[in-house]
Every structure is written in C-alpha cells, then in structure tokens.
Coordinates of C-alpha atoms and ligand atoms in Angstrom, one line a residue:
X870 CA 26.6 -19.7 22.4
X871 CA 27.9 -21.0 25.6
X872 CA 26.3 -22.5 28.4
X873 CA 26.5 -23.2 31.7
X874 CA 28.3 -26.2 33.4
X875 CA 25.9 -27.4 35.2
X876 CA 22.9 -28.8 34.2
X877 CA 20.6 -27.6 37.0
X878 CA 21.6 -23.7 35.7
X879 CA 20.6 -24.7 32.5
X880 CA 17.3 -25.9 33.4
X881 CA 16.7 -22.7 35.6
X882 CA 18.2 -20.6 32.8
X883 CA 15.9 -22.0 30.2
X884 CA 12.7 -21.7 32.2
X885 CA 13.2 -18.5 33.3
X886 CA 11.6 -17.1 30.1
X887 CA 8.8 -19.3 30.8
X888 CA 8.1 -18.0 34.1
X889 CA 8.9 -14.9 33.3
X890 CA 7.0 -14.5 30.6
X891 CA 3.8 -16.1 32.4
X892 CA 4.0 -13.2 34.8
X893 CA 4.2 -10.2 32.1
X894 CA 1.0 -12.2 30.7
X895 CA -0.6 -12.1 34.1
X896 CA 0.3 -8.1 34.6
X897 CA -0.7 -7.6 31.1
X898 CA -4.4 -9.4 31.3
X899 CA -5.3 -7.9 34.9
X900 CA -3.7 -4.0 33.9
X901 CA -5.4 -3.7 30.8
X902 CA -8.8 -5.9 31.4
X903 CA -9.5 -5.5 35.0
X904 CA -7.9 -2.0 35.9
X905 CA -8.0 0.2 32.5
X906 CA -11.5 -1.1 30.7
X907 CA -13.3 -3.0 33.6
X908 CA -12.4 -0.5 36.7
X909 CA -12.3 2.8 35.1
X910 CA -14.2 2.2 31.8
X911 CA -17.1 0.5 32.4
X912 CA -17.1 1.0 36.9
X913 CA -16.8 4.9 37.3
X914 CA -16.0 5.8 33.3
X915 CA -13.3 7.4 33.3
X916 CA -11.6 6.5 29.8
X917 CA -9.0 8.9 30.5
X918 CA -7.9 7.7 33.0
X919 CA -7.0 4.3 31.8
X920 CA -5.7 5.8 28.1
X921 CA -2.8 7.2 30.2
X922 CA -1.8 4.3 32.2
X923 CA -2.6 2.3 29.2
X924 CA -0.3 4.7 26.9
X925 CA 2.7 4.9 29.7
X926 CA 1.3 0.7 30.5
X927 CA 2.5 -0.4 26.5
X928 CA 5.7 2.4 26.1
X929 CA 6.8 1.1 29.3
X930 CA 5.9 -2.4 28.0
X931 CA 8.0 -1.8 25.2
X932 CA 11.0 -0.8 25.6
X933 CA 11.3 -3.3 28.9
X934 CA 11.0 -6.1 26.0
X935 CA 13.8 -4.4 23.5
X936 CA 16.3 -4.0 26.2
X937 CA 15.3 -7.3 27.3
X938 CA 15.5 -9.1 23.6
X939 CA 19.1 -7.2 23.2
X940 CA 20.9 -8.2 25.8
X941 CA 18.9 -11.7 25.7
X942 CA 20.6 -12.0 22.5
X943 CA 23.8 -10.3 22.9
X944 CA 24.7 -12.7 26.2
X945 CA 23.6 -16.1 24.0
X946 CA 25.5 -14.9 20.5
X947 CA 27.8 -12.7 21.4
X948 CA 28.6 -12.8 25.2
X949 CA 32.1 -11.8 25.0
X950 CA 33.9 -14.8 25.7
X951 CA 37.9 -14.7 25.3
X952 CA 39.1 -17.5 22.5
X953 CA 40.4 -20.3 24.7
X954 CA 44.7 -21.1 24.3
X955 CA 45.9 -23.8 22.0
X956 CA 46.1 -26.3 24.8
X957 CA 42.1 -25.6 26.3
X958 CA 41.3 -26.4 22.5
X959 CA 43.7 -29.6 22.3
X960 CA 42.1 -30.2 26.4
X961 CA 38.4 -30.0 24.5
X962 CA 38.2 -31.9 21.7
X963 CA 40.5 -34.8 24.0
X964 CA 37.5 -34.7 26.6
X965 CA 35.1 -35.3 24.2
X966 CA 36.6 -38.1 22.5
X967 CA 37.2 -39.7 25.8
X968 CA 33.3 -39.6 26.4
X969 CA 32.8 -40.5 22.7
X970 CA 34.6 -43.2 23.3
X971 CA 33.0 -44.1 26.5
X972 CA 29.7 -44.6 25.9
X973 CA 29.2 -41.9 28.0
X974 CA 25.8 -40.2 27.7
X975 CA 25.3 -36.6 27.4
X976 CA 25.7 -34.5 30.8
X977 CA 27.5 -36.7 33.6
X978 CA 29.8 -35.5 36.8
X979 CA 31.8 -34.6 33.5
X980 CA 29.4 -31.6 33.8
X981 CA 31.2 -30.3 36.5
X982 CA 35.0 -32.0 35.9
X983 CA 35.0 -31.1 32.1
X984 CA 37.8 -28.3 30.6
X985 CA 40.3 -28.1 33.6
X986 CA 43.9 -27.8 32.4
X987 CA 45.2 -27.0 35.1
X988 CA 49.2 -28.0 35.3
X989 CA 49.6 -25.6 32.5
X990 CA 50.7 -22.9 34.8
X991 CA 51.6 -20.8 33.0
X992 CA 52.9 -20.9 29.7
X993 CA 56.5 -21.1 30.2
X994 CA 57.1 -20.9 26.7
X995 CA 59.1 -17.4 25.9
X996 CA 56.9 -17.0 22.3
X997 CA 54.0 -18.0 24.5
X998 CA 50.9 -17.1 21.4
X999 CA 49.4 -13.7 22.5
X1000 CA 52.2 -12.5 24.7
X1001 CA 53.4 -9.9 22.7
X1002 CA 49.6 -7.9 22.7
X1003 CA 50.7 -7.1 26.3
X1004 CA 54.3 -5.7 26.0
X1005 CA 53.7 -4.0 22.8
X1006 CA 51.3 -1.7 25.2
X1007 CA 53.0 1.1 27.5
X1008 CA 50.9 -0.4 31.2
X1009 CA 49.0 -3.3 31.7
X1010 CA 47.9 -6.1 34.6
X1011 CA 50.1 -8.2 35.4
X1012 CA 51.6 -11.0 38.0
X1013 CA 55.0 -9.6 40.6
X1014 CA 56.9 -11.3 38.2
X1015 CA 55.9 -8.9 35.2
X1016 CA 54.2 -11.6 33.2
X1017 CA 50.2 -11.1 32.4
X1018 CA 47.7 -12.8 34.6
X1019 CA 47.3 -16.3 32.7
X1020 CA 43.9 -18.2 33.3
X1021 CA 44.7 -22.3 33.8
X1022 CA 41.2 -23.2 33.0
X1023 CA 41.7 -21.7 29.2
X1024 CA 45.2 -21.8 29.0
X1025 CA 44.9 -18.1 27.3
X1026 CA 47.1 -14.8 29.1
X1027 CA 44.5 -12.9 30.2
X1028 CA 44.2 -9.2 29.2
X1029 CA 43.3 -6.2 31.5
X1030 CA 39.8 -6.9 32.8
X1031 CA 39.6 -10.2 32.3
X1032 CA 37.9 -12.3 34.1
X1033 CA 37.0 -16.5 34.4
X1034 CA 33.6 -17.4 34.9
X1035 CA 33.6 -20.7 36.7
X1036 CA 29.4 -20.9 36.2
X1037 CA 30.4 -21.4 32.0
X1038 CA 33.8 -21.7 32.3
X1039 CA 34.9 -19.2 29.7
X1040 CA 37.1 -16.0 30.1
X1041 CA 35.0 -13.1 30.0
X1042 CA 35.0 -9.9 29.3
X1043 CA 34.7 -7.0 32.1
X1044 CA 32.5 -9.9 33.3
X1045 CA 30.1 -8.8 35.7
X1046 CA 27.6 -12.1 37.5
X1047 CA 26.0 -14.8 35.4
X1048 CA 22.6 -14.2 35.2
X1049 CA 19.5 -16.7 34.5
X1050 CA 17.3 -14.0 34.5
X1051 CA 18.6 -13.1 31.3
X1052 CA 20.2 -16.4 30.4
X1053 CA 23.6 -16.1 30.6
X1054 CA 27.1 -13.9 31.8
X1055 CA 26.9 -10.8 31.7
X1056 CA 30.0 -8.9 30.5
X1057 CA 31.4 -6.5 28.1
X1058 CA 28.8 -6.8 25.9
X1059 CA 25.5 -7.1 26.9
X1060 CA 26.5 -4.7 31.0
X1061 CA 24.7 -1.6 28.7
X1062 CA 21.6 -4.0 27.7
X1063 CA 21.2 -5.0 31.0
X1064 CA 20.5 -2.2 32.7
X1065 CA 18.6 -0.7 30.1
X1066 CA 16.6 -3.4 30.9
X1067 CA 16.2 -3.8 34.6
X1068 CA 15.7 0.2 34.2
X1069 CA 12.7 0.0 32.4
X1070 CA 11.7 -3.1 33.9
X1071 CA 11.2 -1.5 37.2
X1072 CA 9.5 1.9 35.1
X1073 CA 6.9 -1.2 34.0
X1074 CA 6.9 -1.9 37.6
X1075 CA 5.8 1.3 39.0
X1076 CA 3.3 2.0 36.1
X1077 CA 1.8 -1.2 37.1
X1078 CA 2.1 -0.7 40.7
X1079 CA 0.2 2.4 40.9
X1080 CA -2.4 1.8 38.3
X1081 CA -3.2 -1.0 40.9
X1082 CA -2.6 0.7 43.6
X1083 CA -4.6 3.4 42.7
X1084 CA -7.6 1.0 41.8
X1085 CA -7.6 -0.9 45.3
X1086 CA -7.8 2.5 46.5
X1087 CA -10.5 3.6 44.4
X1088 CA -12.8 -0.2 45.2
X1089 CA -11.8 0.4 49.5
X1090 CA -13.4 4.0 49.4
X1091 CA -16.2 2.8 47.0
X1092 CA -16.6 -0.4 49.3
X1093 CA -16.5 -2.3 46.5
X1094 CA -15.2 -6.1 46.0
X1095 CA -11.7 -6.3 46.1
X1096 CA -10.4 -7.9 42.7
X1097 CA -7.7 -10.5 43.5
X1098 CA -5.9 -10.4 40.5
X1099 CA -5.3 -7.1 41.1
X1100 CA -4.0 -8.1 44.4
X1101 CA -2.2 -10.4 42.4
X1102 CA -0.2 -7.7 40.0
X1103 CA 0.6 -5.3 43.2
X1104 CA 2.8 -8.9 45.2
X1105 CA 3.8 -9.4 41.0
X1106 CA 5.3 -5.8 40.3
X1107 CA 6.5 -5.0 43.8
X1108 CA 8.6 -8.1 44.1
X1109 CA 9.8 -7.4 40.5
X1110 CA 10.2 -3.3 40.7
X1111 CA 12.1 -4.1 43.9
X1112 CA 14.5 -6.1 42.5
X1113 CA 15.2 -4.4 39.7
X1114 CA 15.5 -1.1 41.5
X1115 CA 18.0 -2.2 43.4
X1116 CA 19.6 -4.2 40.4
X1117 CA 19.3 -1.1 38.3
X1118 CA 21.0 1.2 41.3
X1119 CA 23.9 -0.9 41.5
X1120 CA 24.8 -0.8 38.6
X1121 CA 25.1 2.6 38.2
X1122 CA 26.9 2.7 41.4
X1123 CA 29.7 0.3 38.8
X1124 CA 29.4 2.3 36.1
X1125 CA 30.0 6.1 37.7
X1126 CA 33.0 4.4 39.7
X1127 CA 34.4 1.9 36.8
X1128 CA 34.2 -1.7 38.3
X1129 CA 32.2 -4.5 37.8
X1130 CA 30.4 -7.2 39.9
X1131 CA 33.3 -8.7 40.1
X1132 CA 35.8 -5.8 41.0
X1133 CA 33.5 -3.8 43.4
X1134 CA 33.0 -7.2 45.7
X1135 CA 36.4 -6.8 46.6
X1136 CA 37.5 -3.1 45.8
X1137 CA 38.2 -2.3 49.0
X1138 CA 41.1 -4.3 49.3
X1139 CA 42.5 -5.6 45.8
X1140 CA 45.7 -4.4 44.8
X1141 CA 46.5 -4.5 41.6
X1142 CA 49.5 -4.8 40.4
X1143 CA 51.2 -3.0 37.0
X1144 CA 53.3 -3.1 34.2
X1145 CA 54.5 0.5 33.7
X1146 CA 56.5 0.9 30.6
X1147 CA 59.7 2.2 31.7
X1148 CA 63.1 3.3 29.2
X1149 CA 64.6 0.0 27.7
X1150 CA 67.4 -1.2 30.2
X1151 CA 66.0 0.5 33.2
X1152 CA 66.9 -1.7 36.6
X1153 CA 65.4 -2.3 39.5
X1154 CA 64.6 0.7 42.0
X1155 CA 63.9 0.0 45.8
X1156 CA 60.3 -0.5 45.6
X1157 CA 59.6 -2.2 41.5
X1158 CA 61.2 -5.0 39.8
X1159 CA 61.9 -4.3 35.8
X1160 CA 60.8 -7.4 33.3
X1161 CA 62.7 -7.1 29.8
X1162 CA 60.6 -7.9 26.8
X1163 CA 60.5 -10.3 24.9
X1164 CA 61.9 -12.8 27.6
X1165 CA 64.7 -14.5 27.1
X1166 CA 65.3 -17.8 26.6
X1167 CA 66.5 -19.9 28.8
X1168 CA 69.9 -21.0 29.5
X1169 CA 70.8 -24.1 29.2
X1170 CA 67.6 -25.4 31.5
X1171 CA 64.4 -24.7 30.4
X1172 CA 63.6 -22.3 33.9
X1173 CA 60.3 -20.0 34.5
X1174 CA 61.6 -16.1 33.5
X1175 CA 62.1 -14.3 36.5
X1176 CA 61.2 -10.2 37.3
X1177 CA 63.6 -7.3 38.5
X1178 CA 65.7 -8.2 35.7
X1179 CA 67.6 -10.8 36.8
X1180 CA 68.0 -13.1 33.3
X1181 CA 69.7 -15.8 31.7
X1182 CA 72.0 -14.2 29.0
X1183 CA 71.4 -16.2 26.1
X1184 CA 72.9 -15.3 22.6
X1185 CA 74.3 -12.5 21.6
X1186 CA 71.4 -9.8 21.2
X1187 CA 71.4 -8.0 17.2
X1188 CA 71.0 -4.1 17.6
X1189 CA 67.5 -4.8 15.6
X1190 CA 66.8 -6.8 18.3
X1191 CA 67.6 -4.6 20.8
X1192 CA 65.4 -1.8 19.2
X1193 CA 62.6 -4.1 19.5
X1194 CA 62.8 -4.2 23.9
X1195 CA 60.7 -2.8 26.1
X1196 CA 61.4 -2.9 30.1
X1197 CA 58.9 -2.4 32.8
X1198 CA 58.9 -1.3 35.9
X1199 CA 56.4 -3.8 37.9
X1200 CA 54.3 -1.6 40.9
X1201 CA 51.5 -2.1 42.8
X1202 CA 48.4 0.2 44.3
X1203 CA 47.8 1.0 47.1
X1204 CA 43.7 -0.5 48.3
X1205 CA 41.4 0.6 46.8
X1206 CA 42.9 2.1 43.9
X1207 CA 41.5 1.2 40.1
X1208 CA 43.7 2.7 37.7
X1209 CA 40.8 3.1 35.4
X1210 CA 38.8 5.0 37.3
X1211 CA 38.5 8.1 34.3
X1212 CA 36.1 10.3 36.3
X1213 CA 32.5 9.4 37.0
X1214 CA 30.8 11.0 33.7
X1215 CA 33.9 8.9 31.0
X1216 CA 33.2 6.2 33.1
X1217 CA 29.6 6.1 32.3
X1218 CA 30.7 7.1 28.2
X1219 CA 32.4 4.6 27.7
X1220 CA 29.9 1.7 29.1
X1221 CA 26.4 3.5 27.9
X1222 CA 28.2 5.5 24.8
X1223 CA 28.4 8.9 24.0
X1224 CA 24.8 10.7 23.9
X1225 CA 21.9 10.8 25.7
X1226 CA 20.3 8.4 23.0
X1227 CA 22.6 6.1 23.3
X1228 CA 22.2 6.2 27.3
X1229 CA 18.2 5.0 26.6
X1230 CA 18.2 3.1 24.3
X1231 CA 20.1 -0.2 23.6
X1232 CA 21.2 -0.3 19.8
X1233 CA 24.4 1.1 19.8
X1234 CA 27.1 -1.1 22.0
X1235 CA 29.5 0.5 24.3
X1236 CA 32.5 2.6 23.4
X1237 CA 34.7 1.1 25.8
X1238 CA 34.5 -2.4 23.8
X1239 CA 35.8 -0.6 21.2
X1240 CA 38.5 0.8 23.1
X1241 CA 42.6 -0.2 22.2
X1242 CA 45.6 1.6 21.6
X1243 CA 49.4 1.3 21.5
X1244 CA 49.0 2.5 25.5
X1245 CA 46.7 0.4 27.1
X1246 CA 43.4 -1.9 26.3
X1247 CA 41.9 0.0 28.4
X1248 CA 41.5 3.4 28.9
X1249 CA 43.9 4.4 32.2
X1250 CA 42.9 6.9 34.7
X1251 CA 45.7 9.6 36.0
X1252 CA 46.9 7.0 38.4
X1253 CA 49.0 6.0 36.5
X1254 CA 50.7 9.4 36.2
X1255 CA 50.5 9.4 40.2
X1256 CA 52.0 5.7 40.4
X1257 CA 55.3 7.1 37.5
X1258 CA 55.9 10.3 40.0
X1259 CA 55.4 7.4 43.6
X1260 CA 57.9 5.4 42.0
X1261 CA 60.2 8.4 40.7
X1262 CA 59.5 5.9 37.5
X1263 CA 62.0 7.3 34.7
X1264 CA 59.8 8.8 31.6
X1265 CA 60.4 7.2 28.3
X1266 CA 62.9 9.0 25.8
X1267 CA 61.3 10.7 22.5
X1268 CA 63.7 8.3 20.5
X1269 CA 61.9 4.6 22.9
X1270 CA 58.2 6.8 22.0
X1271 CA 57.2 4.9 18.7
X1272 CA 54.8 1.4 18.5
X1273 CA 55.9 -1.5 18.3
X1274 CA 54.5 -3.1 14.7
X1275 CA 52.5 -6.3 15.6
X1276 CA 53.9 -7.3 12.5
X1277 CA 57.1 -7.2 14.0
X1278 CA 56.6 -8.0 17.0
X1279 CA 55.4 -11.6 15.4
X1280 CA 58.5 -11.9 12.7
X1281 CA 61.1 -11.3 16.4
X1282 CA 59.0 -14.0 18.7
X1283 CA 59.4 -16.9 15.1
X1284 CA 63.4 -15.6 15.4
X1285 CA 65.5 -17.3 17.8
X1286 CA 68.4 -15.4 19.7
X1287 CA 66.0 -13.2 21.1
X1288 CA 68.2 -12.3 24.8
X1289 CA 67.5 -9.7 27.3
X1290 CA 69.7 -6.7 28.8
Ligands
ZN404 ZN1 40.0 -18.7 31.7

C-alpha cells in the first residue's frame, strides 16, 4: 500500500469512506422507508410505483458498490506505482534508520521532507539500470539530449506516460489525479473502474432525485406535510449527482482523446520530445539531433553524454557491438499534438475494454495495461509517421528491423568497451 505523504490527506482519505457510508445509509433509509414504504405503499397504495423505484434503486446501488470496492481495492493494492530506483531504495532505508535512531515519533516534519533524492539528476551512468528498456523500442518520450525522462524523487527513468505524484511521492503509470473519495491515486490500473464508479453513482443519485422529487411534488399537490428527510435526500443526491456526472463526463472526454487529467491540463501547450529510431549512424538533421545507444563510456573524464551525435569515442567497437547499436532522431511535436491518440474508438477500447460487457462491468482490466511491444510502451498513433515525414527521417532498412533480444542488451550493458558511431 502506498499512502499519502501529508498526514492531513491521510486522515481525510481514511474518514471519507465513513462519511460516504453515512450518506448511503441515510439515503437508503429515506428512499426505502420514507418514500417507498410510508409514502407510496401505505399512504397512496401504489405498490407498483414503489416496486419499480426499489428495483432500479437496488440495481444501481449494487453496481455502485461493486465498482466502488473494485476501484478502492485496486488503488490500495495495485495502484500502478513504478518501483523505486536503487538510489531511492538506499536513501529510503537511510531515512528510516535516521528517524529511528533520532527517536522521532512516527509522523513529523519528515512527512513532508522524506524521500527527496535531489542530486541524482539524471543517472549519468551509461549502464544505468533500466535504460536498455527504452532503446530496445522504436519510439519513446525523451529529453532534448535524447535520454529518457528521469524522476529525481524515485531515482528512476520514467517510461512514457509515467508522472510523479507529489501526494504519494511515487511515480505512477498514466497518473490521473489523487482522489480521497476512492482512497488514493487514480491511474492506469484504476481509471476504468473509477469511471464506472462515477457513472453508476450518477445513476444512483438520479434515481434518488427522481423518487424524492416525485414524492415531494405529490406531497405538495395533496397538501400533505413535507418530509424533511426527503428534502435531505434531495440535497445529498443533488450534490453527489452533479459531482459524479461532471466527473464521468470529463473522464469520458479524457478517454476519447487518450489523455489523463494531468496531460489534459497542459494539453494545449504541451510539446512532446520523441526519440524515433532511424538507421544506424544517421547524422543529425537540420531540425533534429541524434543519439546512439548504448551510450559511450566517456573518456577520460566523466561527462554527461550529449545529443546530436557529439560523442567521446572511446575504445574500438566490435562488429557485434556495432550491430547492437541503435540510433534515434530527437524530434519535437507541435503544441497540442498527442502521439498516443489512436482514434476515438480505439482510445476508448484501450481503457474500457474490447467489448460492451467490459465497458459496463468492473472485472477485466484496461487493455492498455498489458500493451507493450518492440515499438513502444503504449500504442502510438499516426502522428509518428507524420513526424517521420515532417522531419524527413530516413526509414529503417530491413537488415536493421529485427528487435534486440533483451538478454543481449543486458549482456551488452555489462560489458566494457561500449562505443558510439
Ligand atoms: Zn517519481
């Protein structure tokens, strides 16, 4: 389990389920006893109306509870956080030991300051763990120098679509937002269930609003005393109904354009930098730099590797090592372009599932969780081909198209004598 760093957020997250349970308990009492039993069955003898309301109410109630527990449990036990890098693990241990030896009691000012690993940005080692996972792909998101993005807090390379959540101080895949209502961080593993939960809650609230509104209107027409509990239900259902309807609508919008909440906030101005594979040894172009992996071991003094093919050539490179090298052009998208947009329907299916049962029931997980191929971490859209044409990037010749074996890459990373074209 990964909890929030700030104590107040942790407490709010713990108390909210109790508050929600109280609201649901109150709503169920008013709906069943006061509206259906007392008003429609005993006063008006309209048991068919009560039966219809009760059926719709409990179906939507069941689906709301089912999706709530699904999203809550996923967030607690599999929130899609990225493992910490070795430096962060080491630092975390030291922090724990330091707190223990200083006799500091539990949560303290360290709650805010813990887990800061500044000063490791980014790992300068050419054999940095995890780096090979990027250059075994054909496309990945990178910095200007062609290296993948780096998280200084987690001391780890950030895969595409990973963002650091300051609330839990961990990197999260397709991070959307921290939501105390469902117990934590909503991201790749939980977003589908989150949307289903807000959708069924909006329906549940609508059913309660309709029943409460009808019984109130009929009470006023018959000049019967208005039940204060029914007014209370109207207020609660109205508040949560508007809230969850708005959440559902915005979440569906994000899914259709294949953006997370984090992406969407800066979507109009965001410029992606992409490393796109080109033939081995391609020189820098007028509008792009190039980088070749594995990175060279700098000689004689340790300096950061540079882009645009400007390299410190070290030892002679064997022909086998030459074959393992991969060159990437570093290009920039225009503002607002989204390389992960694969069309509305496929965007939808990548999150919600491949059939209509998956869209409505919270059992199977999002297909994008299990997507990964030799080309990219997530499926990418036609923008990649557009960028190739826009920057006149040469195509990969057939003799370079075979994927690198990971075992070969791992072995390659351990050997000395890495070089660069
Ligand atoms: Zn991080």
